[in-house]
Structures are given as structure tokens and as C-alpha cells.
Short mmCIF file of C-alpha atoms and ligand atoms in Angstrom, two decimals:
data_model
loop_
_atom_site.label_atom_id
_atom_site.label_comp_id
_atom_site.label_asym_id
_atom_site.label_seq_id
_atom_site.Cartn_x
_atom_site.Cartn_y
_atom_site.Cartn_z
CA UNK D 1 130.47 87.48 148.04
CA UNK D 2 127.24 88.92 147.45
CA UNK D 3 126.24 90.09 143.90
CA UNK D 4 124.91 93.03 145.52
CA UNK D 5 128.18 94.17 147.45
CA UNK D 6 130.22 93.76 143.91
CA UNK D 7 127.53 95.86 142.46
CA UNK D 8 128.14 98.86 144.45
CA UNK D 9 131.36 98.90 144.42
CA UNK D 10 131.90 98.94 140.97
CA UNK D 11 129.15 102.18 141.32
CA UNK D 12 131.66 104.01 143.51
CA UNK D 13 133.75 103.49 140.84
CA UNK D 14 135.99 101.01 142.74
CA UNK D 15 138.74 98.17 141.46
CA UNK D 16 136.81 95.07 141.46
CA UNK D 17 139.42 91.94 142.61
CA UNK D 18 140.13 88.68 141.04
CA UNK D 19 137.56 86.48 143.55
CA UNK D 20 134.97 89.06 142.69
CA UNK D 21 135.03 89.22 138.92
CA UNK D 22 135.83 85.16 139.02
CA UNK D 23 133.09 85.03 141.33
CA UNK D 24 130.48 86.73 138.43
CA UNK D 25 131.76 84.89 135.87
CA UNK D 26 131.15 81.97 137.78
CA UNK D 27 127.85 82.83 138.18
CA UNK D 28 126.82 84.36 134.79
CA UNK D 29 128.04 80.64 132.97
CA UNK D 30 126.15 78.36 135.37
CA UNK D 31 123.12 80.83 135.70
CA UNK D 32 123.10 81.44 139.01
CA UNK D 33 122.95 85.14 138.73
CA UNK D 34 119.58 87.07 137.92
CA UNK D 35 120.12 89.20 134.95
CA UNK D 36 118.63 92.23 136.11
CA UNK D 37 121.81 91.99 138.70
CA UNK D 38 123.82 91.13 135.76
CA UNK D 39 122.95 94.02 133.97
CA UNK D 40 123.44 96.43 136.58
CA UNK D 41 126.76 95.45 137.31
CA UNK D 42 127.51 95.55 133.31
CA UNK D 43 125.83 98.93 133.14
CA UNK D 44 128.22 100.20 136.40
CA UNK D 45 130.93 98.49 134.43
CA UNK D 46 129.69 100.98 131.36
CA UNK D 47 129.93 104.21 133.55
CA UNK D 48 133.14 103.84 136.13
CA UNK D 49 135.17 101.73 133.35
CA UNK D 50 137.62 98.87 134.52
CA UNK D 51 141.66 99.40 135.22
CA UNK D 52 143.82 97.03 132.87
CA UNK D 53 144.16 94.30 135.52
CA UNK D 54 140.52 93.83 135.79
CA UNK D 55 139.98 94.11 131.96
CA UNK D 56 142.42 91.20 131.94
CA UNK D 57 141.37 89.15 134.42
CA UNK D 58 137.78 89.03 133.17
CA UNK D 59 138.56 88.73 129.59
CA UNK D 60 140.39 85.34 131.21
CA UNK D 61 137.87 84.34 133.14
CA UNK D 62 135.05 84.60 130.28
CA UNK D 63 138.23 82.46 128.30
CA UNK D 64 138.08 80.10 130.96
CA UNK D 65 134.02 80.07 131.63
CA UNK D 66 133.90 76.91 128.45
CA UNK D 67 135.81 74.58 126.53
CA UNK D 68 139.50 76.14 125.32
CA UNK D 69 141.09 75.19 122.25
CA UNK D 70 144.45 72.92 122.09
CA UNK D 71 145.94 73.95 119.00
CA UNK D 72 149.39 72.09 119.55
CA UNK D 73 148.87 69.94 116.50
CA UNK D 74 149.95 73.45 114.88
CA UNK D 75 153.03 73.64 113.66
CA UNK D 76 154.93 76.38 115.37
CA UNK D 77 152.98 79.31 116.80
CA UNK D 78 148.97 79.25 116.28
CA UNK D 79 148.42 83.04 114.96
CA UNK D 80 144.79 83.92 114.44
CA UNK D 81 143.28 87.06 113.15
CA UNK D 82 139.78 89.53 114.48
CA UNK D 83 138.57 92.41 112.86
CA UNK D 84 135.93 93.93 114.75
CA UNK D 85 133.78 94.14 111.53
CA UNK D 86 132.29 96.20 108.39
CA UNK D 87 131.24 96.58 105.30
CA UNK D 88 132.29 94.49 102.49
CA UNK D 89 135.00 93.10 105.02
CA UNK D 90 136.17 89.93 103.34
CA UNK D 91 140.01 89.65 104.26
CA UNK D 92 139.84 86.70 105.95
CA UNK D 93 139.40 83.97 102.67
CA UNK D 94 142.08 86.49 101.23
CA UNK D 95 144.73 86.20 104.42
CA UNK D 96 143.95 82.65 105.74
CA UNK D 97 145.48 81.21 101.82
CA UNK D 98 147.97 84.16 101.35
CA UNK D 99 149.77 82.75 104.82
CA UNK D 100 149.63 79.40 103.94
CA UNK D 101 151.91 79.40 101.59
CA UNK D 102 154.67 80.49 103.94
CA UNK D 103 153.70 77.28 106.11
CA UNK D 104 151.67 79.51 108.40
CA UNK D 105 148.84 77.01 109.86
CA UNK D 106 145.72 78.46 111.06
CA UNK D 107 142.63 77.24 112.29
CA UNK D 108 139.62 80.04 112.47
CA UNK D 109 136.55 80.65 113.91
CA UNK D 110 134.13 82.98 112.71
CA UNK D 111 131.05 84.20 112.60
CA UNK D 112 127.70 84.75 111.05
CA UNK D 113 126.90 88.59 110.39
CA UNK D 114 124.24 90.55 112.18
CA UNK D 115 123.02 93.83 111.14
CA UNK D 116 125.38 95.79 108.36
CA UNK D 117 128.08 93.72 109.40
CA UNK D 118 128.73 90.78 107.52
CA UNK D 119 130.09 87.46 108.98
CA UNK D 120 132.86 85.56 107.13
CA UNK D 121 130.62 82.21 107.50
CA UNK D 122 128.15 83.15 105.36
CA UNK D 123 130.77 84.31 102.94
CA UNK D 124 131.52 80.63 102.95
CA UNK D 125 128.51 79.20 103.19
CA UNK D 126 128.18 80.94 99.63
CA UNK D 127 130.02 78.22 97.84
CA UNK D 128 128.09 75.49 97.13
CA UNK D 129 128.83 72.46 99.36
CA UNK D 130 131.08 74.34 101.46
CA UNK D 131 131.07 73.02 104.89
CA UNK D 132 131.84 75.42 107.84
CA UNK D 133 130.80 72.76 111.10
CA UNK D 134 133.90 71.10 111.46
CA UNK D 135 134.15 69.04 114.64
CA UNK D 136 137.30 70.11 116.83
CA UNK D 137 137.97 66.17 116.42
CA UNK D 138 138.90 66.95 112.68
CA UNK D 139 140.79 69.71 113.13
CA UNK D 140 144.26 68.53 112.48
CA UNK D 141 143.69 66.47 109.59
CA UNK D 142 142.51 69.59 108.19
CA UNK D 143 145.39 71.25 108.58
CA UNK D 144 147.66 68.34 107.66
CA UNK D 145 144.98 68.53 103.99
CA UNK D 146 145.51 72.30 103.15
CA UNK D 147 147.28 74.01 106.18
CA UNK D 148 143.90 75.91 107.23
CA UNK D 149 140.80 75.00 108.85
CA UNK D 150 137.37 77.43 109.12
CA UNK D 151 134.53 76.63 111.25
CA UNK D 152 131.68 78.29 113.21
CA UNK D 153 132.35 79.36 116.95
CA UNK D 154 130.66 76.19 118.96
CA UNK D 155 128.22 77.07 122.24
CA UNK D 156 131.19 75.72 124.52
CA UNK D 157 133.53 78.73 123.59
CA UNK D 158 133.50 81.67 125.69
CA UNK D 159 129.71 80.70 127.29
CA UNK D 160 129.86 83.47 129.80
CA UNK D 161 130.24 85.80 126.96
CA UNK D 162 127.22 84.74 125.28
CA UNK D 163 125.00 85.24 127.80
CA UNK D 164 126.77 88.73 128.49
CA UNK D 165 126.44 89.76 125.09
CA UNK D 166 122.80 88.85 124.67
CA UNK D 167 122.07 91.20 127.66
CA UNK D 168 124.04 93.78 126.73
CA UNK D 169 122.48 93.87 123.09
CA UNK D 170 118.89 94.64 124.77
CA UNK D 171 120.25 97.05 128.28
CA UNK D 172 122.28 99.34 126.12
CA UNK D 173 125.66 98.12 127.67
CA UNK D 174 127.43 97.27 124.05
CA UNK D 175 129.51 100.48 123.89
CA UNK D 176 131.99 100.01 126.47
CA UNK D 177 136.18 100.20 125.82
CA UNK D 178 136.71 97.28 128.55
CA UNK D 179 133.33 95.26 127.54
CA UNK D 180 133.91 95.34 124.06
CA UNK D 181 137.80 94.20 124.31
CA UNK D 182 136.91 91.53 127.00
CA UNK D 183 134.40 89.55 124.56
CA UNK D 184 136.75 89.79 121.54
CA UNK D 185 139.98 88.75 123.69
CA UNK D 186 138.19 86.12 125.37
CA UNK D 187 137.47 84.17 122.24
CA UNK D 188 140.35 84.79 120.91
CA UNK D 189 142.61 83.47 123.80
CA UNK D 190 139.57 80.56 124.17
CA UNK D 191 140.33 79.52 120.70
CA UNK D 192 144.28 78.77 121.28
CA UNK D 193 146.12 81.15 119.41
CA UNK D 194 149.37 82.26 121.05
CA UNK D 195 149.47 85.14 119.03
CA UNK D 196 147.03 87.88 117.41
CA UNK D 197 146.61 90.04 114.78
CA UNK D 198 143.62 92.61 115.49
CA UNK D 199 142.31 94.96 112.55
CA UNK D 200 139.92 97.29 114.52
CA UNK D 201 137.71 99.25 112.42
CA UNK D 202 137.31 102.91 112.35
CA UNK D 203 133.93 105.30 110.63
CA UNK D 204 130.76 105.01 109.62
CA UNK D 205 130.54 101.11 108.91
CA UNK D 206 132.65 100.33 112.31
CA UNK D 207 131.17 99.96 115.90
CA UNK D 208 134.07 102.81 116.64
CA UNK D 209 133.12 105.62 114.66
CA UNK D 210 136.09 107.98 115.53
CA UNK D 211 139.61 107.42 115.57
CA UNK D 212 139.81 108.40 119.36
CA UNK D 213 137.32 105.50 120.42
CA UNK D 214 138.75 102.81 117.94
CA UNK D 215 142.48 103.61 119.39
CA UNK D 216 141.41 103.73 123.21
CA UNK D 217 139.81 100.04 122.32
CA UNK D 218 143.10 98.79 120.24
CA UNK D 219 144.99 99.87 123.10
CA UNK D 220 142.66 98.19 126.04
CA UNK D 221 143.31 94.97 123.75
CA UNK D 222 146.66 95.17 123.34
CA UNK D 223 147.27 95.66 127.44
CA UNK D 224 144.83 92.24 127.95
CA UNK D 225 147.01 90.59 125.51
CA UNK D 226 150.33 92.09 127.39
CA UNK D 227 148.53 90.83 130.66
CA UNK D 228 147.99 87.53 129.39
CA UNK D 229 150.91 86.74 128.24
CA UNK D 230 149.81 86.76 124.11
CA UNK D 231 151.37 88.30 121.19
CA UNK D 232 149.09 90.68 120.09
CA UNK D 233 149.31 93.55 117.06
CA UNK D 234 146.57 95.83 116.14
CA UNK D 235 145.98 97.98 113.14
CA UNK D 236 142.74 100.68 112.85
CA UNK D 237 141.87 100.53 109.74
CA UNK D 238 139.68 102.87 107.58
CA UNK D 239 135.38 101.53 107.58
CA UNK D 240 134.19 104.99 106.93
CA UNK D 241 133.79 103.80 102.88
CA UNK D 242 133.30 99.53 102.29
CA UNK D 243 135.77 97.75 101.92
CA UNK D 244 136.81 96.21 98.55
CA UNK D 245 134.18 97.30 95.82
CA UNK D 246 131.72 94.11 96.35
CA UNK D 247 129.43 94.19 99.49
CA UNK D 248 127.10 90.90 99.93
CA UNK D 249 127.99 86.97 99.84
CA UNK D 250 128.23 86.12 96.57
CA UNK D 251 129.68 89.02 95.13
CA UNK D 252 132.11 89.47 98.00
CA UNK D 253 133.62 85.89 97.61
CA UNK D 254 133.92 86.90 93.72
CA UNK D 255 135.62 89.77 94.83
CA UNK D 256 138.22 87.38 97.06
CA UNK D 257 138.78 85.43 93.81
CA UNK D 258 139.57 88.34 91.96
CA UNK D 259 142.19 89.53 94.31
CA UNK D 260 143.87 86.22 94.59
CA UNK D 261 143.97 85.69 90.95
CA UNK D 262 145.88 89.46 90.99
CA UNK D 263 143.19 91.67 90.39
CA UNK D 264 141.66 93.07 93.48
CA UNK D 265 141.14 96.14 94.21
CA UNK D 266 143.92 98.44 95.79
CA UNK D 267 142.36 99.04 99.47
CA UNK D 268 141.82 94.96 99.90
CA UNK D 269 145.27 94.41 98.55
CA UNK D 270 147.05 96.78 100.92
CA UNK D 271 145.28 95.58 104.30
CA UNK D 272 144.87 91.89 103.28
CA UNK D 273 148.89 91.96 102.52
CA UNK D 274 149.36 93.62 105.95
CA UNK D 275 147.41 91.54 108.19
CA UNK D 276 149.36 88.41 106.51
CA UNK D 277 152.76 89.66 106.77
CA UNK D 278 152.07 90.84 110.42
CA UNK D 279 150.89 86.90 110.86
CA UNK D 280 153.53 85.84 109.03
CA UNK D 281 155.66 87.55 111.11
CA UNK D 282 154.29 86.55 114.27
CA UNK D 283 154.33 82.99 113.44
CA UNK D 284 158.06 83.01 113.04
CA UNK D 285 158.16 82.15 109.15
CA UNK D 286 159.79 85.03 107.57
CA UNK D 287 162.29 83.95 106.59
CA UNK D 288 165.05 86.70 107.38
CA UNK D 289 162.75 89.17 105.04
CA UNK D 290 162.03 92.77 106.57
CA UNK D 291 158.21 93.47 107.31
CA UNK D 292 158.07 96.02 104.26
CA UNK D 293 159.38 92.86 101.98
CA UNK D 294 157.25 90.27 103.15
CA UNK D 295 154.20 92.72 102.62
CA UNK D 296 155.96 92.87 99.33
CA UNK D 297 155.77 89.30 99.08
CA UNK D 298 152.70 88.98 100.09
CA UNK D 299 151.40 91.26 97.25
CA UNK D 300 153.76 88.73 94.76
CA UNK D 301 151.98 85.71 95.96
CA UNK D 302 148.39 87.33 95.34
CA UNK D 303 149.65 87.74 91.76
CA UNK D 304 151.31 84.71 91.21
CA UNK D 305 148.77 82.15 91.56
CA UNK D 306 150.45 80.74 95.24
CA UNK D 307 147.67 82.14 97.07
CA UNK D 308 144.46 81.30 94.56
CA UNK D 309 145.84 77.65 94.29
CA UNK D 310 145.99 77.34 98.74
CA UNK D 311 142.35 78.99 98.10
CA UNK D 312 141.17 75.86 95.61
CA UNK D 313 142.97 73.64 98.81
CA UNK D 314 140.68 75.11 101.20
CA UNK D 315 137.69 74.71 99.39
CA UNK D 316 137.84 71.50 98.55
CA UNK D 317 139.03 70.31 102.03
CA UNK D 318 136.17 71.87 103.50
CA UNK D 319 133.25 69.83 100.90
CA UNK D 320 132.90 73.26 98.77
CA UNK D 321 132.51 72.63 94.75
CA UNK D 322 135.05 73.77 91.99
CA UNK D 323 134.03 74.19 88.51
CA UNK D 324 135.32 73.13 85.80
CA UNK D 325 137.06 76.20 84.80
CA UNK D 326 138.71 76.19 87.62
CA UNK D 327 136.42 78.99 90.13
CA UNK D 328 134.20 78.22 93.21
CA UNK D 329 131.12 77.28 92.26
CA UNK D 330 128.54 79.58 94.11
CA UNK D 331 125.32 78.67 95.67
CA UNK D 332 123.62 82.01 93.71
CA UNK D 333 123.97 84.19 91.08
CA UNK D 334 123.98 87.96 91.77
CA UNK D 335 121.73 89.75 89.03
CA UNK D 336 121.96 93.53 88.78
CA UNK D 337 118.55 95.01 89.19
CA UNK D 338 118.95 99.10 89.54
CA UNK D 339 122.30 100.98 89.06
CA UNK D 340 122.57 104.06 90.63
CA UNK D 341 123.73 107.41 88.57
CA UNK D 342 125.70 110.31 89.17
CA UNK D 343 123.37 113.42 89.95
CA UNK D 344 126.08 116.10 88.99
CA UNK D 345 129.69 116.33 87.89
CA UNK D 346 132.14 116.32 90.29
CA UNK D 347 134.77 114.04 92.80
CA UNK D 348 133.56 111.80 94.63
CA UNK D 349 133.94 112.71 98.58
CA UNK D 350 131.44 110.60 100.96
CA UNK D 351 130.59 106.97 100.03
CA UNK D 352 128.92 106.19 103.32
CA UNK D 353 129.78 102.39 104.72
CA UNK D 354 126.95 102.39 107.03
CA UNK D 355 124.53 103.70 104.54
CA UNK D 356 125.87 101.01 101.63
CA UNK D 357 125.55 98.16 104.65
CA UNK D 358 121.79 99.06 105.19
CA UNK D 359 121.07 99.20 101.19
CA UNK D 360 122.55 95.51 101.01
CA UNK D 361 120.48 94.60 104.39
CA UNK D 362 117.42 95.96 102.70
CA UNK D 363 117.72 93.70 99.81
CA UNK D 364 118.30 90.56 101.95
CA UNK D 365 122.55 89.91 101.95
CA UNK D 366 122.23 90.46 105.68
CA UNK D 367 120.04 89.72 108.43
CA UNK D 368 118.22 92.13 111.13
CA UNK D 369 117.16 89.26 113.55
CA UNK D 370 119.52 86.11 114.09
CA UNK D 371 116.60 83.57 112.34
CA UNK D 372 117.01 85.79 108.91
CA UNK D 373 117.26 84.02 105.70
CA UNK D 374 119.57 86.10 103.60
CA UNK D 375 119.99 86.07 99.81
CA UNK D 376 123.74 84.82 99.09
CA UNK D 377 123.11 86.72 95.55
CA UNK D 378 121.80 90.07 96.92
CA UNK D 379 124.25 93.08 97.53
CA UNK D 380 126.04 96.04 96.30
CA UNK D 381 128.41 96.45 93.60
CA UNK D 382 130.21 99.92 94.27
CA UNK D 383 131.69 101.40 90.95
CA UNK D 384 132.94 104.82 92.13
CA UNK D 385 134.82 105.37 95.81
CA UNK D 386 136.12 108.25 97.29
CA UNK D 387 138.58 110.46 95.00
CA UNK D 388 137.14 109.17 91.74
CA UNK D 389 136.17 111.76 89.33
CA UNK D 390 132.70 111.39 87.87
CA UNK D 391 130.18 113.13 85.26
CA UNK D 392 126.84 113.18 85.53
CA UNK D 393 125.12 109.99 84.59
CA UNK D 394 128.08 107.97 85.50
CA UNK D 395 127.08 104.53 87.08
CA UNK D 396 127.75 105.62 90.97
CA UNK D 397 127.00 101.94 92.22
CA UNK D 398 124.32 98.88 91.20
CA UNK D 399 122.53 96.75 93.55
CA UNK D 400 121.98 93.49 93.09
CA UNK D 401 119.37 90.38 94.31
CA UNK D 402 119.97 86.54 93.82
CA UNK D 403 119.06 85.32 90.46
CA UNK D 404 117.07 81.98 92.06
CA UNK D 405 114.63 85.22 93.77
CA UNK D 406 112.75 87.37 92.61
CA UNK D 407 113.40 91.36 93.19
CA UNK D 408 111.14 92.93 95.39
CA UNK D 409 110.69 96.35 93.94
CA UNK D 410 109.74 98.17 97.37
CA UNK D 411 113.18 96.94 99.36
CA UNK D 412 115.12 97.73 95.48
CA UNK D 413 113.94 101.19 95.74
CA UNK D 414 114.84 101.77 99.76
CA UNK D 415 117.84 100.08 99.08
CA UNK D 416 118.60 102.54 96.13
CA UNK D 417 117.79 105.67 97.93
CA UNK D 418 119.85 104.35 101.31
CA UNK D 419 123.15 104.02 98.29
CA UNK D 420 121.97 107.29 96.70
CA UNK D 421 122.55 108.75 99.87
CA UNK D 422 125.68 107.03 100.64
CA UNK D 423 127.64 109.00 97.99
CA UNK D 424 128.66 112.43 98.11
CA UNK D 425 129.69 115.18 95.46
CA UNK D 426 131.81 118.20 95.46
CA UNK D 427 133.54 119.82 92.85
CA UNK D 428 137.39 119.72 94.29
CA UNK D 429 139.98 116.69 93.51
CA UNK D 430 139.68 114.60 96.85
CA UNK D 431 142.36 112.83 98.24
CA UNK D 432 141.96 109.57 99.44
CA UNK D 433 143.03 108.47 103.11
CA UNK D 434 145.19 105.72 104.09
CA UNK D 435 143.47 102.32 104.19
CA UNK D 436 145.58 101.91 107.46
CA UNK D 437 145.00 104.90 110.26
CA UNK D 438 147.23 103.18 112.84
CA UNK D 439 149.69 100.72 113.72
CA UNK D 440 150.39 99.06 117.64
CA UNK D 441 153.18 96.34 118.34
N1 URA E 501 132.52 91.59 118.70
C1 URA E 501 132.12 91.36 119.91
O1 URA E 501 132.77 89.72 119.78
N2 URA E 501 132.13 91.36 121.07
C2 URA E 501 131.39 92.68 121.60
O2 URA E 501 131.63 93.29 122.33
C3 URA E 501 131.31 93.69 120.09
C4 URA E 501 132.20 93.16 118.73
#
């Protein structure tokens, strides 16, 4: 078997066998195949696609290319969640403590943000003292402490995906449904989950810009889950405008705290409760409640302080600081440096998530390269969202930087122009779209 034969076969649109896919992933993992041949096969996959069986074989080969987590210390079914990423997506720090109130234990391995997409690890690191490097051996004791553990992904988890992802990034081969689906699912499977709820974001601030593409990705991951014998559910959710109001690390964690204190924005409360309800149901801890009752009970537990107590337990378990007033202590304080006013009266018809994401990255809340340092206090707070009525001069959104960092006027100006461009105002009332566009079970 040679790589040239495998590339040739895929170039002709033929289905690869499991031996051929195994040979490829083994060669990728052990660095036996030159990058130009890996890239050629990736491009052939982009152009010719893969069957469900091929995608599943590729996923399992990538999942088994390094260490796989044994989560047998978890009480019950190990359930995981994954979001394909977006602007202002802060569901994980809400959902984990929320499901813990139902006795659902979870190990969450997360990444850092890159580009306009924020990362859960950066968000937690905006809490003073919070450690996101928890050794695998310590997972069981953390689970005993508070029922949750959140940690950065180790380099040994699905190493083949790391090689492939780095090459895809520089060979225009990222936007392929089989490659994205196998990349995401390989890490979830290697992470040890038996049941997975996937949140595929759709819109200007997401990987998938259209509902059609988001549905294709969702269906591909559902098929992989079925063939790989994992219980997978998928929601397709809106990312045309940012989720919630706050974008940026400390700002988002402040909004997490409001939400866990019963004062969260409607879209964030709704999607977090639905994701949590799926996790509780898949973990077999619904206690006879219907799905609708579960969603309502999740909302109750955000309002009555139960999830907030669990969140505090998580922070303390991982070394984070809680102030004397009971909230987390953050590494910096967001400081408002500019506000953007409505140029006319009307109704908000668009808040482009990708432009708000660019504004955030410009003032330092995200990274353009993996090495960039971030300003934890930086970001954008939306004061108006789609459907809101505005009068000329009302504040649409505000730009923040960390109080400990001197604002760079040029960057603030650039961010402000992105933020202003993100808004569209029209003169007839606009109806808000639903946050959940579709659900696949
Ligand atoms: N996220 C991943 O983990 N992999 C992809 O290919 C795209 C998004």
C-alpha cells in the first residue's frame, strides 16, 4: 500500500478501505508521511467527500491515535458537550454546574480561543488562581470534590488530529464536512464520552455560515456517533448575532455569574437550559421528568441558586478565588472606553457576530496567533440586540479594555468602526429569530 495509490483512489472519488485509512492515520501520527502527501489526500477529501463509513473509520482511527481517557470513575454515563464555537458562547461554565445539581458528573476538556471564536479555557483563566491544567490522575478526586473538572486538552489526545488540523489551516482544507466532523468527534470519543450533545453554531460568527451547511455537519456527526455506538444529539443554533450580551473573557464570566444568579439574558438562559436538559436526559438522571419539564427545572435551578452553589464549588476545587461577597475574583477589571450610539431611530435588524468578534480581537480579548497574549478585561458589551427599538443617540454597544492595560486609541477606533458596522437599523419592527434552529436526536 502506498500513499500515492490512496491519493489516486480518493482523487477518483472512490471509497477508501479501513486498511487504507488506518495506514494513513498511522503514518500521520508517526510522522512517516510527508506533509505534501498528507495535504494532497486532504484536498482530495475536500473535493470528493467521504461516505459515513469512511468518516467513522477516520474518526475512530484519529481517536485511537493517542491516549484515550477512561472515565469509568464517573457515576453513571459519561456525558460531554461540544460547541462548534462562536462569539459570546459561554454555555459551558453555566451548563456544567447546572447538570451537576442533577448528579451528572462531567469531565470537560476544552481549548483556547483563536480568531473571533473564544475558548472556554481562556474564560476560566480570567478567574484569579483558577487552574486549567489538571493532571488526568487528579480527575477522580476533582469529580468527588464537586462533580466536575475542566481542563485543557493534553497533546496526547488524538495527536493525528493535531497534525491534520495544523496542515488544514495552511492548505485551504479546513472547510470540509467530513474533515470537520471527524476532527470534532475524534476528540470527543478519545475524551471518553459515551453520550455527546453537539451544538453546531450557524451564522456570520460561526464556521458554518448557512443553515444548510450547519445541518450537513450536524447530520455527519450524528452518523459518526451512530456507527461508533455513541449516543449523540445535536442542536443547530443561531450565531448570526453574539450569544448573550457580553463578549470577552472577564465580561463573559461576569455574564455567567449573572445567569447563574437568575439574571441571565433570555437567549443564553434558553440554550444553556436546553443543552443541560439533553445532558441530564442522556445521563439517565431525568427522574421521570419529560424533556420540557427538565428544561423548566434547569431554568428553576438557575434562578434558585442551586447551580450557582455548584459553580462556586468548581471554582474552589480548581484553586480559583471567591471574594468576601461570594463572586469570583477576576484577573482584571473591564473598563468602558467607548460607546457606540445609534445614528437614527428604528429597530435593530442585524448585529453581525463576526464583526463584533473582530472588534473584540482588535481590543485584545482574542488571539490572532496562538502566541498572542490576551487582555482578559477587553471586549464588547451589547446594549441592543436584534428586534430592539432604538432612538437616535441610544447606546448600541460599549467597548472595554482591562483597567490594568493602557487603551490603544487607534485599536479602540478600529474596534468601534467594526462594532458600528455590525449594526443595521431599519424602520419597521423586526421579529427575533429562535435561538435553536433545529434539533437532531
Ligand atoms: N473544530 C475542530 O475541532 N475541528 C475542525 O476541523 C473544526 C472545528
